[in-house]
Amino acid sequence: MKKQLSVAKHIRWLIAALGLAILIGGLGPIQITLANGYYPTKTPIPTATYTPTATPTRVLEACQVTAVIFDQESYIQGETMAITVRVADANGNPLAGAKVVADVTRRDFDNIDTQAATGFGLIDRTGDYDGSYDQTGTPGFYDFKFTVSDPVGGRFLPCMATTTVQVDPADTPTPTFTPTITDTPTATFTPTITGTPTDTPTPTATPTDTPTPTSTPSDTIVEVEPDNLETTLCSLQETVAVNVAEVTNLLSVDLEVSYDPTVIQVIDGDAGQRGVQVRVGNIFATGNITRNEVDTSNGRIYFTAARLSGYTQSIPDGLIAIDWRPQRVGSSAITLERVVLTDTNGQEISAEINDGGITVNFVPNCNVAGAVSLQGRTDFENVMVTNSAGAQTETAADGSFVLKADRVLTFKFPGYLSTEIDLSDPVEIVGADGQTVEVGDIDLLAGDINGDDQINILDLVGIAAAYATDNNVADLNGDGLVNVLDLVAAAGNFQQTGPVAAWQ
């Protein structure tokens, strides 16, 4: 019996030595003679390639269209339809940040021929998506198909709705009697001069009209409104406008606006178009938009448009409207880098330029949600999540968590490097609903069994020492047994240190 115990003890030390050999890069053939003449059987150490277990795909649920609202029950030929599509998630909560596109076809009253019409996108108003349709020049039945999808992916499955609206022919107008107007000749008044003039009258010079300037350069203002907007990390959407005031005969505009894309990001104002656009202001509701483009990577907005006729206005009116979604706590200037106004004579209008800015803050009721996975495992439960104020929670089996947003959140699990997320740094915001901001996912690295946030020789020796036991810290993959797979997993992360911050 004593011999058997001695053999087991020596085998355990042998495994520890093999762990060191794996780390160092492999040793040459070794022959070890044990006490009392026993020789260990040379069993080849299996070489296992560690394959991380993929994070299970979340089960997504489809959105739902809860209402399609037109501003009229039916329309007359040529009228514009105002449309609101109400979208909710699977639980019936308003769903913002979706892409809603309408496809329209027309059926004649007299036959079943179907003619395609141009599709269009709707603008997000926090769960209500607004749009308009003006291609109603021909009477008939207009069939609308609304398709709702997730532009970023990973939040919900698509949904759709259909409806039909009737457009009636315009009535033939009854002729209105127009009276014939006979011009009455205007009499020429010839003054009667009494008396004998003593002087020859001096001719009066005809004054030359002084042309009215097209604008008053010192009065025209282009500004960001509001000039200093404050919001919170959990906000769904904030809007600022670039306005013009005290302008005369404005015909065209060329704008370039800069912002910090790590703090705020532009919400697409026209989901039916490729890329990201801002919303067009009232001044250019009719006209020619030659450029409407947002460079979301570098934080640049480019907008160029021309009216059909001159525009004169004293009070502020919108050139463009910009919808924003906060990305992290911080501040961003909204700078009018280029403003070129042109009047109906082709002359540039000078203007006073006023920039703006947005500040993103924390609020007490703002939560952060995300998911954490454990390398090599399929069950991600019980990862401890702690915010910088000391509040804590644990992850569910799928790794999901929700906790009060308080700048830095740390994540710890025995046998793994810790991780953290600093909401004051640029992080990807997957979504927000006004109460909770959702960040991405992160994978914790296996191998730190002594909890010093480093994976080194001490961890490999510790795993080897616990070989063939059910030590729950050294059992990195959670299969109930410490074996060569756990050793290989730790060796694969050798010299990695925490906290890991590679959120994605």
Short mmCIF file of C-alpha atoms in Angstrom, two decimals:
data_model
loop_
_atom_site.label_atom_id
_atom_site.label_comp_id
_atom_site.label_asym_id
_atom_site.label_seq_id
_atom_site.Cartn_x
_atom_site.Cartn_y
_atom_site.Cartn_z
CA MET A 1 0.00 0.00 0.00
CA LYS A 2 2.81 2.39 0.90
CA LYS A 3 4.47 1.64 -2.42
CA GLN A 4 1.29 2.54 -4.31
CA LEU A 5 0.98 5.89 -2.50
CA SER A 6 4.61 6.65 -3.21
CA VAL A 7 4.10 5.94 -6.90
CA ALA A 8 1.04 8.23 -7.09
CA LYS A 9 2.93 11.03 -5.39
CA HIS A 10 5.86 10.76 -7.75
CA ILE A 11 3.57 10.64 -10.78
CA ARG A 12 1.97 13.94 -9.66
CA TRP A 13 5.40 15.58 -9.47
CA LEU A 14 6.21 14.11 -12.87
CA ILE A 15 3.16 15.82 -14.36
CA ALA A 16 4.23 19.13 -12.81
CA ALA A 17 7.63 18.71 -14.42
CA LEU A 18 6.00 17.97 -17.77
CA GLY A 19 4.03 21.20 -17.43
CA LEU A 20 7.25 23.08 -17.03
CA ALA A 21 8.67 21.25 -20.02
CA ILE A 22 5.72 22.31 -22.17
CA LEU A 23 6.27 25.93 -21.17
CA ILE A 24 10.02 25.93 -21.79
CA GLY A 25 9.56 24.47 -25.25
CA GLY A 26 10.05 20.76 -24.71
CA LEU A 27 12.83 18.68 -23.17
CA GLY A 28 14.78 15.82 -24.63
CA PRO A 29 14.11 12.21 -23.67
CA ILE A 30 14.21 11.74 -19.89
CA GLN A 31 14.52 8.47 -17.98
CA ILE A 32 13.58 8.64 -14.31
CA THR A 33 14.25 5.82 -11.82
CA LEU A 34 11.86 5.79 -8.88
CA ALA A 35 12.54 4.40 -5.41
CA ASN A 36 12.42 0.61 -4.80
CA GLY A 37 13.18 -0.18 -8.41
CA TYR A 38 9.92 0.99 -9.97
CA TYR A 39 10.13 2.45 -13.44
CA PRO A 40 7.25 4.54 -14.78
CA THR A 41 5.66 3.45 -18.01
CA LYS A 42 6.41 5.98 -20.72
CA THR A 43 2.96 7.14 -21.76
CA PRO A 44 3.09 9.72 -24.57
CA ILE A 45 1.61 13.07 -23.55
CA PRO A 46 -1.21 13.82 -25.97
CA THR A 47 -0.81 17.04 -27.88
CA ALA A 48 -4.12 18.76 -27.90
CA THR A 49 -4.95 21.84 -29.89
CA TYR A 50 -7.15 24.11 -27.85
CA THR A 51 -10.14 25.26 -29.75
CA PRO A 52 -12.11 27.97 -27.98
CA THR A 53 -15.76 27.21 -27.70
CA ALA A 54 -17.70 29.70 -29.74
CA THR A 55 -20.05 31.98 -27.90
CA PRO A 56 -23.54 30.65 -28.53
CA THR A 57 -25.61 32.81 -30.81
CA ARG A 58 -28.31 34.68 -28.99
CA VAL A 59 -31.85 33.74 -29.88
CA LEU A 60 -33.35 36.81 -31.51
CA GLU A 61 -37.05 37.60 -31.62
CA ALA A 62 -38.88 39.34 -34.43
CA CYS A 63 -40.04 42.92 -34.13
CA GLN A 64 -43.70 43.81 -34.75
CA VAL A 65 -45.51 46.57 -36.59
CA THR A 66 -48.27 47.61 -34.19
CA ALA A 67 -49.87 50.31 -36.35
CA VAL A 68 -49.72 51.96 -39.77
CA ILE A 69 -51.30 55.42 -39.66
CA PHE A 70 -52.17 57.61 -42.66
CA ASP A 71 -53.29 61.21 -42.17
CA GLN A 72 -56.39 60.53 -44.32
CA GLU A 73 -58.56 57.50 -45.06
CA SER A 74 -58.29 58.13 -48.81
CA TYR A 75 -56.69 60.70 -51.06
CA ILE A 76 -57.36 62.78 -54.14
CA GLN A 77 -55.08 62.48 -57.12
CA GLY A 78 -51.94 64.59 -56.53
CA GLU A 79 -52.24 64.78 -52.73
CA THR A 80 -49.28 63.88 -50.48
CA MET A 81 -49.71 61.05 -47.97
CA ALA A 82 -48.28 61.51 -44.47
CA ILE A 83 -47.48 58.11 -42.94
CA THR A 84 -46.48 56.87 -39.49
CA VAL A 85 -45.38 53.27 -38.89
CA ARG A 86 -45.35 52.24 -35.23
CA VAL A 87 -42.75 49.54 -34.44
CA ALA A 88 -42.29 47.57 -31.19
CA ASP A 89 -40.05 44.78 -29.99
CA ALA A 90 -41.29 41.28 -29.15
CA ASN A 91 -42.43 42.52 -25.73
CA GLY A 92 -44.45 45.41 -27.12
CA ASN A 93 -41.97 48.16 -26.18
CA PRO A 94 -41.29 50.96 -28.70
CA LEU A 95 -38.37 49.95 -30.90
CA ALA A 96 -35.97 52.69 -31.98
CA GLY A 97 -32.94 52.44 -34.24
CA ALA A 98 -34.60 50.19 -36.84
CA LYS A 99 -34.51 50.61 -40.61
CA VAL A 100 -38.02 50.98 -42.03
CA VAL A 101 -38.44 50.93 -45.80
CA ALA A 102 -41.71 51.20 -47.76
CA ASP A 103 -42.24 49.66 -51.21
CA VAL A 104 -45.28 50.90 -53.11
CA THR A 105 -47.16 49.48 -56.08
CA ARG A 106 -50.29 50.80 -57.81
CA ARG A 107 -53.26 48.90 -59.20
CA ASP A 108 -55.65 50.53 -61.66
CA PHE A 109 -59.36 50.67 -60.90
CA ASP A 110 -60.23 49.09 -64.26
CA ASN A 111 -57.81 46.17 -64.38
CA ILE A 112 -55.31 44.21 -62.33
CA ASP A 113 -52.18 45.57 -63.98
CA THR A 114 -49.64 46.52 -61.36
CA GLN A 115 -47.19 49.36 -61.84
CA ALA A 116 -44.13 49.72 -59.61
CA ALA A 117 -43.47 52.95 -57.79
CA THR A 118 -40.35 54.20 -56.05
CA GLY A 119 -39.70 52.88 -52.55
CA PHE A 120 -38.69 55.20 -49.74
CA GLY A 121 -37.37 55.15 -46.17
CA LEU A 122 -38.99 56.47 -43.01
CA ILE A 123 -37.38 58.60 -40.28
CA ASP A 124 -37.04 57.27 -36.73
CA ARG A 125 -39.00 59.20 -34.11
CA THR A 126 -38.26 56.84 -31.19
CA GLY A 127 -40.45 53.94 -32.22
CA ASP A 128 -42.69 55.95 -34.56
CA TYR A 129 -41.28 56.10 -38.08
CA ASP A 130 -42.52 59.02 -40.19
CA GLY A 131 -42.50 59.48 -43.93
CA SER A 132 -44.45 60.93 -46.83
CA TYR A 133 -45.39 59.74 -50.30
CA ASP A 134 -46.27 62.17 -53.10
CA GLN A 135 -46.25 60.03 -56.26
CA THR A 136 -50.06 59.99 -56.41
CA GLY A 137 -50.52 61.52 -59.83
CA THR A 138 -52.54 58.52 -61.09
CA PRO A 139 -55.75 57.27 -59.43
CA GLY A 140 -55.91 53.68 -58.20
CA PHE A 141 -55.22 51.38 -55.29
CA TYR A 142 -51.77 51.95 -53.74
CA ASP A 143 -50.37 48.88 -51.98
CA PHE A 144 -47.77 49.64 -49.29
CA LYS A 145 -45.34 47.04 -47.96
CA PHE A 146 -43.34 48.16 -44.90
CA THR A 147 -40.20 46.16 -44.08
CA VAL A 148 -38.49 46.63 -40.70
CA SER A 149 -34.91 45.39 -40.21
CA ASP A 150 -31.97 45.81 -37.83
CA PRO A 151 -29.30 47.97 -39.53
CA VAL A 152 -26.57 46.90 -37.10
CA GLY A 153 -27.62 43.27 -36.57
CA GLY A 154 -27.82 41.23 -33.40
CA ARG A 155 -30.86 42.91 -31.82
CA PHE A 156 -34.02 41.57 -33.48
CA LEU A 157 -35.35 39.71 -36.50
CA PRO A 158 -37.15 41.55 -39.33
CA CYS A 159 -40.90 42.09 -39.48
CA MET A 160 -43.26 43.61 -42.03
CA ALA A 161 -46.76 44.92 -42.61
CA THR A 162 -48.93 45.68 -45.65
CA THR A 163 -51.85 48.02 -46.27
CA THR A 164 -53.76 49.55 -49.19
CA VAL A 165 -54.86 53.16 -49.69
CA GLN A 166 -57.23 54.46 -52.37
CA VAL A 167 -56.44 57.50 -54.49
CA ASP A 168 -59.49 58.95 -56.28
CA PRO A 169 -59.39 61.02 -59.46
CA ALA A 170 -59.50 64.76 -59.02
CA ASP A 171 -62.90 66.31 -59.81
CA THR A 172 -63.13 68.36 -63.00
CA PRO A 173 -63.28 71.93 -61.77
CA THR A 174 -66.41 73.97 -62.54
CA PRO A 175 -65.50 76.95 -64.72
CA THR A 176 -65.46 80.14 -62.75
CA PHE A 177 -66.85 83.24 -64.45
CA THR A 178 -64.08 85.72 -65.03
CA PRO A 179 -65.36 89.20 -65.83
CA THR A 180 -63.86 91.01 -68.81
CA ILE A 181 -62.10 94.11 -67.67
CA THR A 182 -62.07 97.06 -70.06
CA ASP A 183 -59.15 99.31 -69.57
CA THR A 184 -60.12 102.88 -68.77
CA PRO A 185 -57.71 105.30 -70.33
CA THR A 186 -55.88 107.44 -67.84
CA ALA A 187 -56.24 111.14 -68.49
CA THR A 188 -53.10 113.17 -68.81
CA PHE A 189 -53.24 116.17 -66.51
CA THR A 190 -51.92 119.35 -68.09
CA PRO A 191 -51.59 122.08 -65.50
CA THR A 192 -52.97 125.54 -66.42
CA ILE A 193 -50.37 128.20 -65.85
CA THR A 194 -51.64 131.65 -64.95
CA GLY A 195 -49.54 134.71 -65.07
CA THR A 196 -46.50 135.48 -67.09
CA PRO A 197 -43.51 133.47 -66.03
CA THR A 198 -40.53 135.60 -65.27
CA ASP A 199 -38.03 132.78 -65.14
CA THR A 200 -37.35 129.84 -67.28
CA PRO A 201 -38.10 126.82 -65.11
CA THR A 202 -35.09 124.81 -64.07
CA PRO A 203 -35.51 121.16 -65.13
CA THR A 204 -35.73 118.77 -62.27
CA ALA A 205 -33.27 115.88 -62.50
CA THR A 206 -34.77 112.44 -62.60
CA PRO A 207 -33.34 110.51 -59.65
CA THR A 208 -31.47 107.30 -60.43
CA ASP A 209 -32.70 104.34 -58.43
CA THR A 210 -30.09 102.89 -56.10
CA PRO A 211 -30.13 99.08 -56.40
CA THR A 212 -31.20 97.28 -53.25
CA PRO A 213 -28.43 95.02 -51.99
CA THR A 214 -29.23 91.33 -52.17
CA SER A 215 -28.42 90.87 -48.49
CA THR A 216 -27.07 92.66 -45.51
CA PRO A 217 -23.81 90.84 -44.81
CA SER A 218 -23.55 91.99 -41.22
CA ASP A 219 -27.06 90.76 -40.37
CA THR A 220 -27.09 87.22 -41.82
CA ILE A 221 -26.43 84.53 -39.20
CA VAL A 222 -25.75 80.80 -39.57
CA GLU A 223 -25.72 78.99 -36.24
CA VAL A 224 -26.07 75.64 -34.47
CA GLU A 225 -29.21 75.48 -32.32
CA PRO A 226 -29.20 74.72 -29.47
CA ASP A 227 -25.66 75.94 -29.11
CA ASN A 228 -24.80 73.81 -26.04
CA LEU A 229 -26.95 70.69 -25.73
CA GLU A 230 -26.64 68.40 -22.69
CA THR A 231 -27.83 64.81 -22.78
CA THR A 232 -27.16 61.43 -21.15
CA LEU A 233 -25.48 58.21 -22.19
CA CYS A 234 -28.84 56.44 -22.23
CA SER A 235 -30.52 58.92 -24.56
CA LEU A 236 -32.05 57.45 -27.69
CA GLN A 237 -31.83 60.57 -29.80
CA GLU A 238 -30.99 64.25 -29.60
CA THR A 239 -31.44 66.80 -32.38
CA VAL A 240 -29.69 70.03 -33.30
CA ALA A 241 -30.34 72.23 -36.31
CA VAL A 242 -28.14 74.42 -38.46
CA ASN A 243 -30.27 77.55 -38.93
CA VAL A 244 -30.02 80.70 -41.00
CA ALA A 245 -31.62 84.05 -40.12
CA GLU A 246 -31.76 87.61 -41.50
CA VAL A 247 -31.04 86.44 -45.02
CA THR A 248 -32.23 87.90 -48.33
CA ASN A 249 -32.60 86.10 -51.67
CA LEU A 250 -30.79 82.95 -50.54
CA LEU A 251 -30.50 80.47 -53.39
CA SER A 252 -27.86 77.86 -52.48
CA VAL A 253 -25.91 76.52 -49.51
CA ASP A 254 -22.67 74.54 -49.15
CA LEU A 255 -21.94 73.24 -45.62
CA GLU A 256 -19.28 71.17 -43.90
CA VAL A 257 -19.81 70.34 -40.22
CA SER A 258 -17.38 68.49 -37.94
CA TYR A 259 -18.01 66.53 -34.71
CA ASP A 260 -16.31 63.94 -32.47
CA PRO A 261 -17.55 60.50 -33.63
CA THR A 262 -16.34 58.84 -30.42
CA VAL A 263 -18.75 60.94 -28.31
CA ILE A 264 -21.79 61.31 -30.59
CA GLN A 265 -22.84 59.74 -33.86
CA VAL A 266 -25.31 60.77 -36.56
CA ILE A 267 -28.54 58.77 -36.88
CA ASP A 268 -29.39 58.19 -40.53
CA GLY A 269 -32.05 60.67 -41.62
CA ASP A 270 -33.09 58.70 -44.72
CA ALA A 271 -33.01 54.92 -44.35
CA GLY A 272 -34.08 54.50 -47.97
CA GLN A 273 -30.81 55.91 -49.27
CA ARG A 274 -27.36 54.36 -49.22
CA GLY A 275 -25.03 55.62 -46.53
CA VAL A 276 -25.89 58.07 -43.74
CA GLN A 277 -27.62 61.42 -44.34
CA VAL A 278 -28.88 64.32 -42.26
CA ARG A 279 -32.47 65.55 -42.49
CA VAL A 280 -33.13 68.37 -44.96
CA GLY A 281 -34.42 71.59 -43.43
CA ASN A 282 -37.54 73.52 -44.35
CA ILE A 283 -35.72 75.86 -46.70
CA PHE A 284 -34.82 73.01 -49.05
CA ALA A 285 -38.01 70.97 -48.71
CA THR A 286 -38.30 71.65 -52.42
CA GLY A 287 -35.15 72.12 -54.43
CA ASN A 288 -32.10 70.26 -55.63
CA ILE A 289 -30.01 68.37 -53.04
CA THR A 290 -26.66 67.68 -54.71
CA ARG A 291 -24.83 66.31 -51.66
CA ASN A 292 -26.03 64.91 -48.34
CA GLU A 293 -23.33 62.72 -46.86
CA VAL A 294 -22.00 61.84 -43.40
CA ASP A 295 -18.50 60.45 -42.87
CA THR A 296 -19.17 58.62 -39.60
CA SER A 297 -15.56 57.48 -39.20
CA ASN A 298 -14.00 60.95 -39.32
CA GLY A 299 -16.95 62.96 -38.00
CA ARG A 300 -17.77 65.09 -41.06
CA ILE A 301 -21.13 66.17 -42.51
CA TYR A 302 -21.30 67.46 -46.10
CA PHE A 303 -24.45 69.16 -47.42
CA THR A 304 -24.96 71.08 -50.67
CA ALA A 305 -28.36 72.21 -51.96
CA ALA A 306 -30.05 74.86 -54.12
CA ARG A 307 -33.56 76.30 -54.08
CA LEU A 308 -35.78 76.90 -57.09
CA SER A 309 -36.08 80.58 -56.16
CA GLY A 310 -34.67 83.11 -53.72
CA TYR A 311 -35.48 82.81 -50.03
CA THR A 312 -35.83 85.76 -47.66
CA GLN A 313 -36.36 85.32 -43.92
CA SER A 314 -35.63 87.30 -40.80
CA ILE A 315 -36.32 84.66 -38.10
CA PRO A 316 -34.19 81.46 -37.81
CA ASP A 317 -35.11 78.64 -40.16
CA GLY A 318 -33.51 75.27 -40.70
CA LEU A 319 -30.94 74.44 -43.33
CA ILE A 320 -30.40 70.90 -41.96
CA ALA A 321 -31.46 68.94 -38.88
CA ILE A 322 -29.00 66.47 -37.32
CA ASP A 323 -30.19 63.59 -35.14
CA TRP A 324 -27.55 62.31 -32.71
CA ARG A 325 -27.09 59.17 -30.59
CA PRO A 326 -24.59 59.41 -27.69
CA GLN A 327 -21.60 57.04 -27.85
CA ARG A 328 -19.79 57.71 -24.56
CA VAL A 329 -19.55 60.20 -21.72
CA GLY A 330 -17.76 63.35 -22.86
CA SER A 331 -18.14 66.50 -24.94
CA SER A 332 -18.06 67.16 -28.67
CA ALA A 333 -17.90 70.48 -30.49
CA ILE A 334 -20.22 70.87 -33.49
CA THR A 335 -18.19 73.13 -35.73
CA LEU A 336 -19.32 74.82 -38.94
CA GLU A 337 -16.09 74.28 -40.85
CA ARG A 338 -17.39 75.67 -44.14
CA VAL A 339 -20.46 77.83 -44.82
CA VAL A 340 -21.01 79.21 -48.33
CA LEU A 341 -24.31 81.04 -49.00
CA THR A 342 -25.11 82.26 -52.51
CA ASP A 343 -27.88 84.67 -53.57
CA THR A 344 -29.98 84.80 -56.74
CA ASN A 345 -27.35 86.98 -58.46
CA GLY A 346 -24.64 84.39 -57.88
CA GLN A 347 -22.99 86.53 -55.20
CA GLU A 348 -21.73 85.05 -51.94
CA ILE A 349 -23.61 86.19 -48.84
CA SER A 350 -21.38 86.97 -45.88
CA ALA A 351 -22.66 85.65 -42.57
CA GLU A 352 -21.85 85.50 -38.88
CA ILE A 353 -21.03 81.89 -37.92
CA ASN A 354 -21.94 80.45 -34.50
CA ASP A 355 -20.80 76.91 -33.63
CA GLY A 356 -22.33 74.58 -31.03
CA GLY A 357 -21.63 71.49 -28.96
CA ILE A 358 -23.06 68.47 -27.15
CA THR A 359 -22.16 67.17 -23.68
CA VAL A 360 -22.97 63.54 -22.75
CA ASN A 361 -23.39 62.87 -19.00
CA PHE A 362 -24.24 59.98 -16.67
CA VAL A 363 -27.60 59.93 -14.89
CA PRO A 364 -28.59 57.88 -11.80
CA ASN A 365 -31.16 55.76 -13.63
CA CYS A 366 -28.94 54.91 -16.60
CA ASN A 367 -28.01 51.22 -16.87
CA VAL A 368 -25.48 49.41 -19.03
CA ALA A 369 -26.10 45.97 -20.53
CA GLY A 370 -23.86 43.55 -22.40
CA ALA A 371 -22.55 39.99 -22.39
CA VAL A 372 -19.39 38.22 -21.18
CA SER A 373 -18.17 34.81 -22.37
CA LEU A 374 -15.57 32.50 -20.80
CA GLN A 375 -12.94 31.08 -23.14
CA GLY A 376 -13.35 27.32 -23.51
CA ARG A 377 -16.74 27.13 -21.76
CA THR A 378 -20.37 27.05 -22.82
CA ASP A 379 -21.84 28.21 -19.51
CA PHE A 380 -21.01 31.83 -18.70
CA GLU A 381 -22.90 32.11 -15.44
CA ASN A 382 -21.66 33.81 -12.23
CA VAL A 383 -19.11 36.23 -13.68
CA MET A 384 -19.00 39.00 -11.07
CA VAL A 385 -19.71 42.47 -12.49
CA THR A 386 -18.84 45.51 -10.33
CA ASN A 387 -19.18 49.20 -11.14
CA SER A 388 -16.92 51.95 -9.81
CA ALA A 389 -19.50 52.84 -7.14
CA GLY A 390 -19.35 49.29 -5.72
CA ALA A 391 -22.69 47.98 -7.02
CA GLN A 392 -22.49 44.34 -8.16
CA THR A 393 -24.35 41.73 -10.15
CA GLU A 394 -23.57 38.33 -11.74
CA THR A 395 -23.99 37.22 -15.32
CA ALA A 396 -26.69 34.82 -16.43
CA ALA A 397 -25.89 31.51 -18.13
CA ASP A 398 -25.67 33.24 -21.51
CA GLY A 399 -23.25 35.84 -20.08
CA SER A 400 -25.73 38.72 -20.14
CA PHE A 401 -25.79 41.38 -17.43
CA VAL A 402 -27.45 44.69 -16.56
CA LEU A 403 -25.95 47.09 -14.03
CA LYS A 404 -26.04 50.80 -13.21
CA ALA A 405 -23.73 52.70 -15.56
CA ASP A 406 -21.00 54.26 -13.42
CA ARG A 407 -17.99 54.91 -15.61
CA VAL A 408 -15.86 51.76 -15.06
CA LEU A 409 -17.29 48.23 -14.86
CA THR A 410 -15.00 45.28 -13.95
CA PHE A 411 -15.62 41.57 -14.59
CA LYS A 412 -13.99 38.72 -12.65
CA PHE A 413 -14.23 34.91 -12.68
CA PRO A 414 -11.89 32.40 -10.93
CA GLY A 415 -9.20 31.03 -13.25
CA TYR A 416 -9.62 33.86 -15.82
CA LEU A 417 -8.07 37.23 -16.44
CA SER A 418 -10.32 40.08 -15.38
CA THR A 419 -11.72 42.60 -17.85
CA GLU A 420 -13.19 46.06 -17.61
CA ILE A 421 -15.04 48.63 -19.67
CA ASP A 422 -14.61 52.36 -19.18
CA LEU A 423 -17.67 54.20 -20.44
CA SER A 424 -15.61 57.39 -20.60
CA ASP A 425 -13.56 55.80 -23.39
CA PRO A 426 -14.83 55.16 -26.92
CA VAL A 427 -16.99 52.02 -26.84
CA GLU A 428 -19.41 50.67 -29.38
CA ILE A 429 -22.99 51.45 -28.39
CA VAL A 430 -25.16 48.66 -29.81
CA GLY A 431 -28.43 50.27 -28.76
CA ALA A 432 -30.26 52.38 -26.19
CA ASP A 433 -33.85 52.71 -25.05
CA GLY A 434 -33.71 55.79 -22.86
CA GLN A 435 -33.03 53.77 -19.69
CA THR A 436 -30.33 51.26 -20.71
CA VAL A 437 -27.36 51.56 -23.03
CA GLU A 438 -26.19 48.30 -24.59
CA VAL A 439 -22.50 47.69 -25.22
CA GLY A 440 -20.92 44.77 -27.09
CA ASP A 441 -19.52 41.41 -25.95
CA ILE A 442 -16.14 40.37 -24.53
CA ASP A 443 -14.34 37.04 -24.03
CA LEU A 444 -12.38 36.44 -20.79
CA LEU A 445 -9.07 34.59 -21.26
CA ALA A 446 -8.43 31.36 -19.33
CA GLY A 447 -5.32 30.54 -17.26
CA ASP A 448 -4.99 32.96 -14.31
CA ILE A 449 -5.56 30.46 -11.49
CA ASN A 450 -3.77 32.44 -8.76
CA GLY A 451 -5.79 35.62 -9.42
CA ASP A 452 -2.89 38.04 -9.96
CA ASP A 453 -4.20 39.07 -13.43
CA GLN A 454 -1.19 37.49 -15.13
CA ILE A 455 -0.78 34.15 -16.86
CA ASN A 456 2.75 32.92 -16.17
CA ILE A 457 4.84 29.98 -14.93
CA LEU A 458 3.11 30.02 -11.54
CA ASP A 459 -0.26 29.31 -13.14
CA LEU A 460 1.11 26.44 -15.26
CA VAL A 461 2.77 24.84 -12.25
CA GLY A 462 -0.45 25.25 -10.27
CA ILE A 463 -2.48 23.51 -12.97
CA ALA A 464 0.05 20.68 -13.15
CA ALA A 465 -0.06 20.28 -9.38
CA ALA A 466 -3.86 19.96 -9.51
CA TYR A 467 -3.71 17.45 -12.37
CA ALA A 468 -6.37 14.71 -12.32
CA THR A 469 -8.37 16.51 -9.59
CA ASP A 470 -11.68 18.37 -9.69
CA ASN A 471 -10.16 21.67 -8.57
CA ASN A 472 -12.74 24.16 -9.86
CA VAL A 473 -10.20 26.97 -10.41
CA ALA A 474 -7.60 24.91 -12.28
CA ASP A 475 -10.39 23.17 -14.24
CA LEU A 476 -10.47 25.97 -16.79
CA ASN A 477 -12.92 24.44 -19.26
CA GLY A 478 -15.32 23.34 -16.50
CA ASP A 479 -15.51 19.68 -17.56
CA GLY A 480 -15.01 18.45 -13.96
CA LEU A 481 -11.41 17.31 -14.32
CA VAL A 482 -8.05 19.08 -14.47
CA ASN A 483 -6.18 17.61 -17.40
CA VAL A 484 -3.93 18.42 -20.31
CA LEU A 485 -6.66 20.51 -22.02
CA ASP A 486 -6.60 22.98 -19.14
CA LEU A 487 -2.80 23.10 -19.24
CA VAL A 488 -2.80 23.74 -22.99
CA ALA A 489 -5.44 26.50 -22.61
CA ALA A 490 -3.30 28.33 -20.07
CA ALA A 491 -0.11 27.82 -22.09
CA GLY A 492 -1.88 29.33 -25.14
CA ASN A 493 -2.48 32.56 -23.17
CA PHE A 494 1.02 32.62 -21.63
CA GLN A 495 2.21 36.14 -20.68
CA GLN A 496 -1.24 37.69 -21.24
CA THR A 497 -2.24 40.17 -18.56
CA GLY A 498 -5.47 41.77 -17.40
CA PRO A 499 -7.67 43.63 -17.28
CA VAL A 500 -8.57 42.80 -20.86
CA ALA A 501 -10.39 45.64 -22.63
CA ALA A 502 -11.01 44.32 -26.15
CA TRP A 503 -14.79 44.83 -26.25
CA GLN A 504 -16.37 44.27 -29.65
#
